[in-house]
Amino acid sequence: MGKCSRKDNNISDLPPNIIEKILTKIRIRDAVKTSILSTKWRYQWTAMTLLVFDEIPDGSLDDQKAAEIRLANFVTQFLLLHDGPFHKFKVTTSYLRMSTDIDQWLRVISRKDIEELILGENWNCINSIPTPSHLFSCQGLTRLKLCKFVVKPPLKFQGFPCLKYLNLVHCTAALEFIENLLSSCPLLEKFKLITADKLALTVRAPNLKHLFAAGYLRDLYLEHTPVLGFYKMGKCLRKDNNISDLPQNIIEKILTKIPIRDAVKTSILSPKWRYQWTAMTLLVFDEIPDGSLDDQKAAEIRLANFVTQFLLLHDGPIHKFKVTTSKLRMFTDIDQWLRAISRKDIEELSLGGNWICINSIPTPSHLFSCQGLTRLKLCKFVVKPPLKFQGFPCLKYLNLIHCTVSREVIENLISGCPLLEEFKFQNMDELVLSVRAPNMKHLIVDGNFRDVYLEYIPLLVSLSIIFFKTWEDGILVKVPLTYDSVKFIELGGINFEDMNAVLYALNLILKSPNIEELQISEASKNVHRKAAGLDFWEKQCPSDFTFKHLKVVKMTEVSREHEIEFLKFVLGRSPVLQMMNVSPPDSCRGRMSMVNKVLSLGKAFPNVEIKFLDP
């Protein structure tokens, strides 16, 4: 076969204005699906300005409640991902009864330069629902149609200054409101009213050109309509309660101290509290769903819907976003959340925490768009950055818990974070880890590692290494530099009878001359190929070496002579040592004999406080 070149398909060559026209000519659910056509089409629908949601739910509509939920979820997710202004927003369905959902949508829409709003059309079979409060925030409206709403504006509502077309179909409204509404729309040119209430309506609208009234009107008095017009507004007095007098900073602190679901509920306290939670910058979603979690799928759906709706209504920056739940497996939802969050100056992101019981899921692609991150924690993810990912330039804290990650990815991730100061890594795969991080101060690695190579960490202050497996031969060479800045070392999983393990511990200690605190936990007696003698420490350590700054030693799982010999070695080489805490394993033969040996060390070193602690 001869050489051939790849040419983009014709659909990718269409101009943006043609793509936009195509999207407006098809059903909105199909518009969303165009993302699969080509890279150029991906997320083009998120910039659509004319949005028409018309009987969106697929499948049978016999189950009315299910149809409502499908519609609400679709619209909510669409608005969450939408980026840019709205010129038209239309929902026509005979199954929508969710006043809360509509109000949430309108709060978003009110910030997007909405000009034409249509709520209803085929709702003849349902009861009227309250008018969403945020409808009255859409001050740029030029066209408004409402069907089957109880229309009651807020007290301070002064009308729609740009409105030219108004259509009220079977809406319940006070006569005073309708009349005030018409008179407070100075540009109103066309008014349609279909009512089942017996109203005696007076119309004052100096620019009204077209009036259509039908239904059970008792009277229609055209008081001032030189070219034709109409509008409404109600008025009453309400005194705020004491909780409304709290300063803004106190309200913000209160919201951060309570569960996020309760923070949302504070909207009912007073007008001042209404939607205060939408400006929260620290968002922690922790086992949010109410009720029984036996039905795991239902719990996942409740959580996903809550987070999605919360982010949809959120207004402003998000400094921290944390989700800790044992029930979350919805990769698609997480990616949608992160797409929204990536545009909100996110600084701290924590995904996971209690997910030990579930399988790893792919890392959301939009995670790598959060370039302002300073802290990142991931649990049970398959970490695989895109090819063009260059790292997180602002990241200072990285915590990976039981994530599936290759050696190349983890090393590139570390080197691609020039400001990284702390790295925690709990790993279940047998990795060979090489760490090169010029600004790192704290390193914690825990799990199954074949090697941990401290290649270049000049500013390291504290180091914690906990191993589960037997040490490899030749590990002695894996600490190439002297770390004068290290003050704290923790070594876990050390078998003092294993030559490779104690060689690594000795080499690390020798390369950290200014250490002030040392913690060691002994491992179970695994099979080892080369045994260390009781006199290992005195033979292998240079005779002139001392721990010149070591003040505190803590050692757990002390059960055999090899550990006792290590304690003697440390005591004899630590001139400024102040405290040594020792504890045995839960079950230990000859416990009392070992207690006596440890306590007897105190007689030889009276300046050191030796405590034998229960495990």
Coordinates of C-alpha atoms in Angstrom, one line a residue:
M1 CA 0.0 0.0 0.0
G2 CA 1.4 3.4 -1.0
K3 CA 1.8 6.3 1.4
C4 CA -1.3 8.2 2.1
S5 CA -2.0 11.4 4.0
R6 CA -4.8 12.0 6.3
K7 CA -7.2 14.9 5.5
D8 CA -9.7 16.3 8.0
N9 CA -13.3 15.3 7.2
N10 CA -15.5 17.9 5.6
I11 CA -17.6 18.5 8.7
S12 CA -14.5 19.8 10.5
D13 CA -13.9 22.4 7.9
L14 CA -17.2 24.1 8.4
P15 CA -17.0 27.8 9.5
P16 CA -18.0 28.5 13.1
N17 CA -21.1 30.4 12.1
I18 CA -22.4 27.4 10.0
I19 CA -21.7 25.1 12.9
E20 CA -23.7 27.4 15.2
K21 CA -26.6 27.5 12.7
I22 CA -26.7 23.7 12.4
L23 CA -26.8 23.3 16.2
T24 CA -29.8 25.7 16.4
K25 CA -31.7 23.6 13.8
I26 CA -31.5 20.3 15.6
R27 CA -32.9 19.1 19.0
I28 CA -30.7 20.2 21.8
R29 CA -30.0 16.6 23.0
D30 CA -28.7 15.9 19.5
A31 CA -26.7 19.1 19.6
V32 CA -24.9 17.7 22.6
K33 CA -24.1 14.5 20.8
T34 CA -22.3 16.4 18.0
S35 CA -19.2 16.5 20.3
I36 CA -18.3 13.1 18.9
L37 CA -18.1 14.3 15.3
S38 CA -14.6 15.8 15.4
T39 CA -12.3 17.7 17.7
K40 CA -13.5 21.0 16.2
W41 CA -17.1 20.1 17.2
R42 CA -16.3 19.1 20.7
Y43 CA -18.1 21.3 23.2
Q44 CA -19.3 23.6 20.5
W45 CA -22.8 23.3 21.9
T46 CA -21.6 24.9 25.2
A47 CA -21.6 28.2 23.4
M48 CA -25.1 28.0 21.9
T49 CA -27.1 31.2 22.6
L50 CA -30.6 29.8 21.6
L51 CA -31.6 27.0 24.0
V52 CA -34.9 25.1 23.4
F53 CA -35.6 22.2 25.7
D54 CA -38.7 20.5 24.2
E55 CA -39.8 17.2 25.8
I56 CA -36.2 16.2 26.3
P57 CA -36.5 12.9 28.3
D58 CA -36.2 9.8 26.1
G59 CA -38.3 6.6 26.5
S60 CA -41.8 6.3 27.8
L61 CA -43.3 9.2 29.7
D62 CA -45.9 7.0 31.5
D63 CA -43.7 7.3 34.6
Q64 CA -44.2 11.1 35.0
K65 CA -41.8 11.4 38.0
A66 CA -39.0 9.7 36.1
A67 CA -39.6 12.0 33.1
E68 CA -39.3 15.0 35.3
I69 CA -36.0 13.8 36.9
R70 CA -34.5 13.0 33.5
L71 CA -35.4 16.5 32.2
A72 CA -34.2 18.3 35.2
N73 CA -30.9 16.4 35.2
F74 CA -30.3 17.1 31.6
V75 CA -31.0 20.8 31.8
T76 CA -28.9 21.1 35.0
Q77 CA -25.9 19.4 33.5
F78 CA -26.3 21.4 30.2
L79 CA -26.3 24.7 32.1
L80 CA -23.3 23.6 34.2
L81 CA -21.2 23.1 31.2
H82 CA -22.5 26.0 29.2
D83 CA -20.0 28.8 28.6
G84 CA -21.1 32.2 27.4
P85 CA -24.3 34.3 27.1
F86 CA -27.9 33.1 26.5
H87 CA -30.2 35.0 24.2
K88 CA -33.1 32.6 24.4
F89 CA -34.1 29.9 26.9
K90 CA -37.2 27.9 26.3
V91 CA -38.6 24.9 28.1
T92 CA -41.9 23.4 26.8
T93 CA -43.0 20.2 28.5
S94 CA -46.2 18.8 30.0
Y95 CA -44.3 17.1 32.8
L96 CA -42.3 19.8 34.6
R97 CA -43.4 20.5 38.2
M98 CA -40.0 21.2 39.8
S99 CA -40.1 24.8 40.9
T100 CA -36.8 24.4 42.7
D101 CA -35.0 23.2 39.6
I102 CA -36.5 26.1 37.5
D103 CA -35.3 28.6 40.0
Q104 CA -31.8 27.2 40.0
W105 CA -31.7 27.4 36.2
L106 CA -32.9 31.0 36.2
R107 CA -30.3 32.1 38.7
V108 CA -27.7 30.9 36.2
I109 CA -29.5 32.4 33.2
S110 CA -30.0 35.8 34.9
R111 CA -26.2 36.2 34.7
K112 CA -25.9 35.3 31.1
D113 CA -27.5 38.3 29.2
I114 CA -30.8 36.4 28.7
E115 CA -33.2 38.2 26.3
E116 CA -36.0 35.8 25.5
L117 CA -37.5 33.5 28.2
I118 CA -40.3 31.0 27.6
L119 CA -41.4 28.7 30.5
G120 CA -44.3 26.5 29.5
E121 CA -46.6 26.0 26.5
N122 CA -47.9 22.5 26.8
W123 CA -48.6 22.6 30.6
N124 CA -52.4 22.6 30.4
C125 CA -52.6 19.3 32.4
I126 CA -50.7 20.4 35.5
N127 CA -51.4 22.7 38.5
S128 CA -49.8 26.1 38.7
I129 CA -46.4 26.3 40.4
P130 CA -44.7 29.3 42.1
T131 CA -42.9 31.7 39.8
P132 CA -39.1 31.2 40.2
S133 CA -37.7 34.1 42.3
H134 CA -34.8 34.6 39.9
L135 CA -37.1 35.3 37.0
F136 CA -37.2 38.9 38.3
S137 CA -33.4 39.2 38.2
C138 CA -33.5 38.8 34.4
Q139 CA -33.5 42.5 33.8
G140 CA -32.4 42.3 30.2
L141 CA -35.5 40.4 29.0
T142 CA -37.2 41.7 25.9
R143 CA -39.6 38.7 25.5
L144 CA -41.3 36.8 28.3
K145 CA -43.9 34.0 28.2
L146 CA -45.2 32.2 31.3
C147 CA -47.7 29.3 31.4
K148 CA -49.3 27.9 34.6
F149 CA -47.4 29.9 37.2
V150 CA -48.4 31.6 40.4
V151 CA -46.9 35.0 39.7
K152 CA -45.8 36.9 42.8
P153 CA -42.7 39.2 42.4
P154 CA -40.4 40.2 45.3
L155 CA -41.1 43.4 47.2
K156 CA -38.4 45.5 45.6
F157 CA -39.2 44.4 42.0
Q158 CA -39.4 47.5 39.8
G159 CA -40.3 45.9 36.5
F160 CA -38.5 44.8 33.3
P161 CA -37.0 47.9 31.7
C162 CA -36.3 46.3 28.3
L163 CA -39.4 44.1 28.0
K164 CA -41.3 44.5 24.7
Y165 CA -43.4 41.3 24.6
L166 CA -45.3 39.7 27.5
N167 CA -47.5 36.6 27.3
L168 CA -49.3 35.2 30.4
V169 CA -51.2 32.0 29.9
H170 CA -53.4 30.6 32.7
C171 CA -51.2 32.3 35.3
T172 CA -52.5 33.1 38.8
A173 CA -51.8 36.7 39.7
A174 CA -53.2 39.5 41.8
L175 CA -55.0 42.2 39.8
E176 CA -52.7 44.8 41.4
F177 CA -49.6 43.0 40.3
I178 CA -50.7 42.7 36.7
E179 CA -51.6 46.3 36.5
N180 CA -48.3 47.4 38.1
L181 CA -46.3 45.0 35.9
L182 CA -47.7 46.6 32.7
S183 CA -47.1 50.1 33.9
S184 CA -43.5 49.3 35.0
C185 CA -42.4 48.0 31.5
P186 CA -41.9 51.3 29.7
L187 CA -41.0 49.7 26.4
L188 CA -43.8 47.1 26.3
E189 CA -45.3 46.8 22.8
K190 CA -47.2 43.6 22.9
F191 CA -49.3 41.9 25.7
K192 CA -51.2 38.7 25.6
L193 CA -53.3 37.5 28.5
I194 CA -55.3 34.3 28.8
T195 CA -56.8 34.0 32.3
A196 CA -59.4 31.9 34.1
D197 CA -59.7 34.4 36.9
K198 CA -62.6 36.9 36.9
L199 CA -60.5 40.1 36.7
A200 CA -61.5 43.7 36.1
L201 CA -58.3 44.9 34.5
T202 CA -57.1 48.4 34.0
V203 CA -54.4 48.9 31.5
R204 CA -51.9 51.8 31.5
A205 CA -49.1 51.2 29.0
P206 CA -48.0 54.2 26.9
N207 CA -46.0 52.2 24.3
L208 CA -48.4 49.2 24.0
K209 CA -49.2 48.4 20.4
H210 CA -50.8 45.0 20.5
L211 CA -53.2 43.7 23.2
F212 CA -54.8 40.3 23.2
A213 CA -57.0 39.3 26.2
A214 CA -59.0 36.1 26.5
G215 CA -60.7 34.0 29.3
Y216 CA -63.0 35.1 32.1
L217 CA -62.3 38.8 32.3
R218 CA -65.1 40.7 34.1
D219 CA -63.9 44.0 32.6
L220 CA -61.1 45.5 30.6
Y221 CA -60.5 49.2 31.0
L222 CA -57.9 50.8 28.7
E223 CA -57.1 53.8 30.8
H224 CA -53.9 55.0 29.1
T225 CA -52.9 53.2 25.9
P226 CA -52.3 55.9 23.3
V227 CA -50.5 53.3 21.1
L228 CA -51.4 50.3 23.6
G229 CA -49.8 48.6 27.0
F230 CA -49.8 46.5 30.4
Y231 CA -47.7 45.2 33.7
K232 CA -48.0 44.2 37.6
M233 CA -46.3 44.4 41.1
G234 CA -47.4 43.6 44.7
K235 CA -46.2 45.4 47.8
C236 CA -46.0 44.5 51.6
L237 CA -43.8 45.3 54.5
R238 CA -41.6 42.7 56.2
K239 CA -39.1 43.2 59.0
D240 CA -35.9 41.2 59.0
N241 CA -35.2 39.1 62.1
N242 CA -32.1 39.3 64.2
I243 CA -30.2 36.7 62.2
S244 CA -30.3 39.0 59.2
D245 CA -28.3 41.6 61.1
L246 CA -25.2 39.4 61.3
P247 CA -22.2 40.9 59.5
Q248 CA -21.3 39.3 56.2
N249 CA -18.0 37.8 57.4
I250 CA -19.8 36.1 60.3
I251 CA -22.3 34.6 57.9
E252 CA -19.5 33.2 55.7
K253 CA -17.8 31.7 58.7
I254 CA -21.0 30.0 59.9
L255 CA -21.5 28.5 56.4
T256 CA -18.0 27.0 56.4
K257 CA -18.6 25.3 59.9
I258 CA -21.7 23.3 59.0
P259 CA -22.3 20.5 56.5
I260 CA -22.8 21.8 53.0
R261 CA -26.3 20.4 52.7
D262 CA -27.2 22.4 55.8
A263 CA -25.5 25.5 54.4
V264 CA -27.9 25.3 51.4
K265 CA -30.9 25.2 53.7
T266 CA -29.9 28.5 55.4
S267 CA -31.7 30.2 52.5
I268 CA -34.9 30.0 54.4
L269 CA -33.6 32.0 57.4
S270 CA -34.1 35.4 55.9
P271 CA -33.8 37.3 52.6
K272 CA -30.2 38.3 53.6
W273 CA -29.2 34.6 53.9
R274 CA -30.9 33.6 50.7
Y275 CA -28.3 32.1 48.3
Q276 CA -25.4 33.2 50.5
W277 CA -24.1 29.7 50.2
T278 CA -23.6 30.2 46.4
A279 CA -20.6 32.4 47.2
M280 CA -18.8 29.9 49.4
T281 CA -15.2 29.3 48.4
L282 CA -14.5 26.2 50.5
L283 CA -16.7 23.3 49.3
V284 CA -16.6 20.0 51.2
F285 CA -19.0 17.3 50.0
D286 CA -18.8 14.5 52.6
E287 CA -21.2 11.6 52.3
I288 CA -23.9 14.0 51.3
P289 CA -26.9 11.8 50.4
D290 CA -29.6 11.5 53.1
G291 CA -31.3 8.2 54.0
S292 CA -30.1 4.7 53.7
L293 CA -27.0 4.0 51.7
D294 CA -27.8 0.3 51.1
D295 CA -28.9 1.1 47.6
Q296 CA -25.5 2.2 46.4
K297 CA -26.7 3.3 43.0
A298 CA -29.4 5.5 44.4
A299 CA -26.8 7.1 46.8
E300 CA -24.5 7.8 44.0
I301 CA -27.2 9.5 42.0
R302 CA -28.3 11.7 44.9
L303 CA -24.7 12.8 45.5
A304 CA -24.0 13.5 41.9
N305 CA -27.3 15.5 41.4
F306 CA -26.6 17.5 44.6
V307 CA -23.0 18.4 43.6
T308 CA -24.0 19.2 40.0
Q309 CA -26.9 21.5 41.1
F310 CA -24.7 23.2 43.7
L311 CA -22.0 24.0 41.1
L312 CA -24.6 25.2 38.7
L313 CA -25.8 27.8 41.1
H314 CA -22.4 28.7 42.5
D315 CA -21.3 32.2 41.8
G316 CA -17.7 33.2 42.1
P317 CA -14.3 31.6 42.8
I318 CA -13.8 28.2 44.4
H319 CA -10.6 27.9 46.5
K320 CA -11.2 24.4 47.8
F321 CA -13.3 21.5 46.4
K322 CA -13.4 18.2 48.4
V323 CA -15.4 15.1 47.8
T324 CA -15.0 12.2 50.3
T325 CA -17.4 9.4 49.9
S326 CA -17.3 5.6 49.6
K327 CA -20.1 5.6 47.1
L328 CA -18.8 7.7 44.2
R329 CA -17.9 5.9 41.0
M330 CA -19.3 8.3 38.4
F331 CA -16.4 9.3 36.3
T332 CA -18.5 11.4 33.9
D333 CA -19.9 13.5 36.7
I334 CA -16.5 14.1 38.2
D335 CA -15.1 15.3 34.9
Q336 CA -18.1 17.7 34.4
W337 CA -17.5 19.1 37.9
L338 CA -13.8 19.7 37.2
R339 CA -14.6 21.4 33.9
A340 CA -16.7 23.9 35.8
I341 CA -14.2 24.2 38.7
S342 CA -11.2 24.7 36.4
R343 CA -12.7 28.1 35.5
K344 CA -13.1 29.2 39.1
D345 CA -9.6 29.7 40.4
I346 CA -9.5 26.4 42.2
E347 CA -6.5 26.1 44.6
E348 CA -7.2 23.0 46.6
L349 CA -8.7 19.8 45.2
S350 CA -9.3 16.6 47.1
L351 CA -11.1 13.6 45.4
G352 CA -11.4 10.5 47.5
G353 CA -10.6 9.7 51.1
N354 CA -12.8 6.7 51.9
W355 CA -12.7 5.0 48.5
I356 CA -10.6 2.0 49.5
C357 CA -13.4 -0.4 48.8
I358 CA -13.9 0.5 45.1
N359 CA -11.9 -0.1 42.0
S360 CA -9.7 2.7 40.6
I361 CA -11.4 5.0 38.0
P362 CA -9.7 7.1 35.3
T363 CA -8.5 10.5 36.3
P364 CA -10.9 13.2 34.9
S365 CA -9.3 14.9 31.9
H366 CA -10.2 18.4 33.2
L367 CA -8.2 17.8 36.3
F368 CA -5.1 18.7 34.3
S369 CA -6.7 22.1 33.3
C370 CA -6.7 23.2 36.9
Q371 CA -3.3 25.0 36.5
G372 CA -3.8 27.1 39.6
L373 CA -3.8 24.2 42.0
T374 CA -1.6 24.5 45.1
R375 CA -2.9 21.3 46.9
L376 CA -4.0 18.0 45.2
K377 CA -5.2 14.8 46.8
L378 CA -6.4 11.8 44.8
C379 CA -7.5 8.4 46.0
K380 CA -8.1 5.3 43.9
F381 CA -7.6 6.9 40.5
V382 CA -5.7 5.7 37.4
V383 CA -3.4 8.7 36.9
K384 CA -2.6 9.2 33.2
P385 CA -2.1 12.8 32.1
P386 CA -2.6 13.9 28.5
L387 CA 0.5 14.0 26.3
K388 CA 0.8 17.8 26.3
F389 CA 0.5 18.1 30.1
Q390 CA 3.5 20.0 31.5
G391 CA 2.7 19.8 35.2
F392 CA 1.1 22.0 37.8
P393 CA 3.2 25.2 38.1
C394 CA 1.7 26.3 41.4
L395 CA 1.4 22.9 43.2
K396 CA 2.9 22.7 46.7
Y397 CA 1.2 19.7 48.1
L398 CA 0.5 16.4 46.4
N399 CA -1.1 13.3 48.0
L400 CA -1.7 10.1 46.0
I401 CA -3.5 7.3 47.8
H402 CA -3.7 3.8 46.2
C403 CA -3.6 5.3 42.7
T404 CA -2.5 3.4 39.7
V405 CA 0.4 5.2 38.2
S406 CA 3.5 4.3 36.2
R407 CA 7.0 5.2 37.2
E408 CA 7.4 7.5 34.3
V409 CA 4.2 9.4 35.0
I410 CA 4.9 9.9 38.7
E411 CA 8.5 11.1 38.1
N412 CA 7.4 13.5 35.4
L413 CA 4.6 14.7 37.6
I414 CA 7.0 15.5 40.4
S415 CA 9.5 17.2 38.1
G416 CA 6.7 19.2 36.5
C417 CA 5.7 20.8 39.8
P418 CA 8.6 23.2 40.4
L419 CA 7.1 24.6 43.7
L420 CA 6.3 21.1 45.2
E421 CA 7.1 21.1 48.9
E422 CA 5.3 18.0 50.2
F423 CA 4.6 14.7 48.5
K424 CA 2.7 11.8 50.0
F425 CA 2.5 8.6 48.1
Q426 CA 0.7 5.4 49.3
N427 CA 1.3 2.8 46.6
M428 CA 0.2 -0.8 46.2
D429 CA 2.2 -1.5 43.0
E430 CA 5.9 -2.5 43.2
L431 CA 7.4 0.6 41.8
V432 CA 11.0 1.8 41.5
L433 CA 10.6 5.5 42.6
S434 CA 13.1 8.1 41.8
V435 CA 12.5 11.5 43.4
R436 CA 14.0 14.7 42.0
A437 CA 12.4 17.9 43.5
P438 CA 14.5 20.9 44.2
N439 CA 12.0 22.6 46.5
M440 CA 10.6 19.5 48.3
K441 CA 10.7 19.7 52.1
H442 CA 8.5 16.7 53.2
L443 CA 8.4 13.3 51.6
I444 CA 6.2 10.4 52.7
V445 CA 6.1 7.1 50.8
D446 CA 4.2 4.1 52.0
G447 CA 3.5 0.8 50.4
N448 CA 5.1 -1.7 48.0
F449 CA 8.3 -0.2 46.5
R450 CA 11.2 -2.1 45.1
D451 CA 13.4 1.0 45.3
V452 CA 13.1 4.5 46.6
Y453 CA 15.9 6.6 45.0
L454 CA 16.4 10.0 46.6
E455 CA 18.1 11.5 43.6
Y456 CA 18.0 15.2 44.3
I457 CA 16.0 16.8 47.2
P458 CA 18.4 19.4 48.6
L459 CA 15.8 21.2 50.9
L460 CA 14.3 18.0 52.4
V461 CA 13.4 18.5 56.1
S462 CA 11.3 15.4 56.9
L463 CA 11.3 11.9 55.4
S464 CA 9.0 9.0 56.0
I465 CA 9.5 5.7 54.2
I466 CA 7.3 2.7 55.1
F467 CA 7.8 -0.5 53.1
F468 CA 5.7 -3.7 52.9
K469 CA 8.0 -5.9 51.0
T470 CA 11.4 -7.4 51.5
W471 CA 14.3 -5.1 50.6
E472 CA 16.2 -5.5 47.3
D473 CA 19.9 -6.2 47.1
G474 CA 22.0 -3.2 46.3
I475 CA 19.6 -0.7 47.8
L476 CA 22.6 0.9 49.7
V477 CA 23.4 3.0 46.6
K478 CA 20.0 4.6 46.5
V479 CA 20.8 7.5 48.8
P480 CA 23.5 9.3 46.8
L481 CA 23.6 12.7 48.5
T482 CA 24.1 14.1 52.0
Y483 CA 21.0 15.9 53.3
D484 CA 22.1 18.5 55.8
S485 CA 18.6 20.0 56.0
V486 CA 16.8 16.7 57.2
K487 CA 15.5 17.1 60.8
F488 CA 13.0 14.2 60.9
I489 CA 13.2 10.6 59.6
E490 CA 10.6 7.9 59.9
L491 CA 11.3 4.4 58.7
G492 CA 8.6 1.7 58.7
G493 CA 8.7 -1.9 57.9
I494 CA 12.4 -2.3 58.9
N495 CA 13.4 -5.9 59.6
F496 CA 16.5 -5.5 61.8
E497 CA 17.5 -9.1 60.9
D498 CA 17.6 -8.3 57.2
M499 CA 21.0 -7.1 56.0
N500 CA 19.5 -5.1 53.0
A501 CA 17.1 -3.3 55.3
V502 CA 19.5 -2.3 58.0
L503 CA 22.1 -1.3 55.3
Y504 CA 19.5 1.1 53.9
A505 CA 18.7 2.5 57.3
L506 CA 22.3 3.0 58.2
N507 CA 23.1 4.7 54.9
L508 CA 20.2 7.0 55.2
I509 CA 21.1 8.0 58.8
L510 CA 24.7 8.6 57.8
K511 CA 23.6 10.9 55.0
S512 CA 21.4 12.9 57.4
P513 CA 23.9 14.3 59.9
N514 CA 21.6 17.0 61.4
I515 CA 18.6 14.7 62.2
E516 CA 16.8 15.7 65.4
E517 CA 14.0 13.1 65.6
L518 CA 14.0 9.5 64.5
Q519 CA 11.0 7.1 64.4
I520 CA 11.3 3.5 63.4
S521 CA 8.7 0.7 63.3
E522 CA 9.9 -2.9 63.0
A523 CA 8.4 -5.2 60.4
S524 CA 7.2 -8.7 60.7
K525 CA 10.0 -11.3 60.3
N526 CA 9.9 -11.8 56.6
V527 CA 12.1 -14.2 54.8
H528 CA 15.4 -12.6 53.9
R529 CA 18.4 -13.7 51.9
K530 CA 21.1 -12.2 53.9
A531 CA 21.0 -11.9 57.7
A532 CA 22.5 -9.1 59.8
G533 CA 24.5 -9.9 62.9
L534 CA 23.8 -8.5 66.4
D535 CA 27.0 -6.4 66.1
F536 CA 26.1 -4.9 62.7
W537 CA 25.7 -1.3 63.8
E538 CA 29.0 -1.0 65.7
K539 CA 30.9 -2.8 62.9
Q540 CA 29.4 -0.9 59.9
C541 CA 29.1 2.6 61.3
P542 CA 32.3 4.7 61.4
S543 CA 33.8 4.9 64.8
D544 CA 33.8 8.7 64.9
F545 CA 30.1 9.1 63.8
T546 CA 27.7 10.6 66.3
F547 CA 24.1 11.9 66.1
K548 CA 25.1 15.5 67.0
H549 CA 21.6 16.9 67.0
L550 CA 19.4 13.9 67.7
K551 CA 17.0 14.7 70.6
V552 CA 14.0 12.3 70.3
V553 CA 13.8 8.6 69.3
K554 CA 10.6 6.6 69.0
M555 CA 10.7 2.9 68.2
T556 CA 7.8 0.5 68.0
E557 CA 7.4 -3.2 67.5
V558 CA 10.5 -3.9 69.6
S559 CA 10.6 -7.6 70.2
R560 CA 14.1 -9.1 69.7
E561 CA 17.8 -8.7 70.4
H562 CA 18.5 -7.0 67.1
E563 CA 16.2 -4.1 68.1
I564 CA 17.8 -3.9 71.5
E565 CA 21.2 -3.6 70.0
F566 CA 20.1 -0.8 67.8
L567 CA 18.8 1.1 70.8
K568 CA 22.1 0.7 72.5
F569 CA 23.9 1.9 69.4
V570 CA 21.7 5.1 69.2
L571 CA 22.1 5.8 72.9
G572 CA 25.9 5.5 72.7
R573 CA 26.2 7.8 69.7
S574 CA 23.7 10.5 70.7
P575 CA 25.3 13.1 73.1
V576 CA 22.3 15.4 73.2
L577 CA 19.5 12.8 73.2
Q578 CA 16.7 13.7 75.6
M579 CA 13.9 11.1 75.1
M580 CA 13.5 7.6 73.9
N581 CA 10.1 6.0 73.6
V582 CA 9.9 2.2 73.1
S583 CA 6.8 0.0 72.6
P584 CA 6.5 -3.8 71.9
P585 CA 4.1 -5.4 69.4
D586 CA 0.6 -6.4 70.6
S587 CA 1.7 -10.0 71.4
C588 CA 5.3 -10.7 72.3
R589 CA 7.0 -13.7 74.0
G590 CA 9.3 -12.8 76.8
R591 CA 7.7 -9.4 77.1
M592 CA 8.8 -8.8 80.7
S593 CA 12.4 -9.8 79.9
M594 CA 12.5 -7.3 77.1
V595 CA 10.9 -4.6 79.3
N596 CA 13.7 -5.1 81.8
K597 CA 16.4 -4.9 79.2
V598 CA 15.1 -1.6 77.8
L599 CA 14.6 0.0 81.2
S600 CA 18.1 -1.1 82.2
L601 CA 19.5 1.0 79.4
G602 CA 18.4 4.0 81.4
K603 CA 20.9 3.3 84.1
A604 CA 23.7 3.5 81.7
F605 CA 22.4 6.8 80.2
P606 CA 20.8 8.8 83.0
N607 CA 20.5 12.0 81.0
V608 CA 18.0 10.3 78.6
E609 CA 14.4 9.8 79.6
I610 CA 13.5 6.3 78.5
K611 CA 9.8 5.3 78.4
F612 CA 8.4 1.9 77.7
L613 CA 4.9 2.5 76.3
D614 CA 2.1 0.1 75.7
P615 CA 1.3 -0.6 72.0

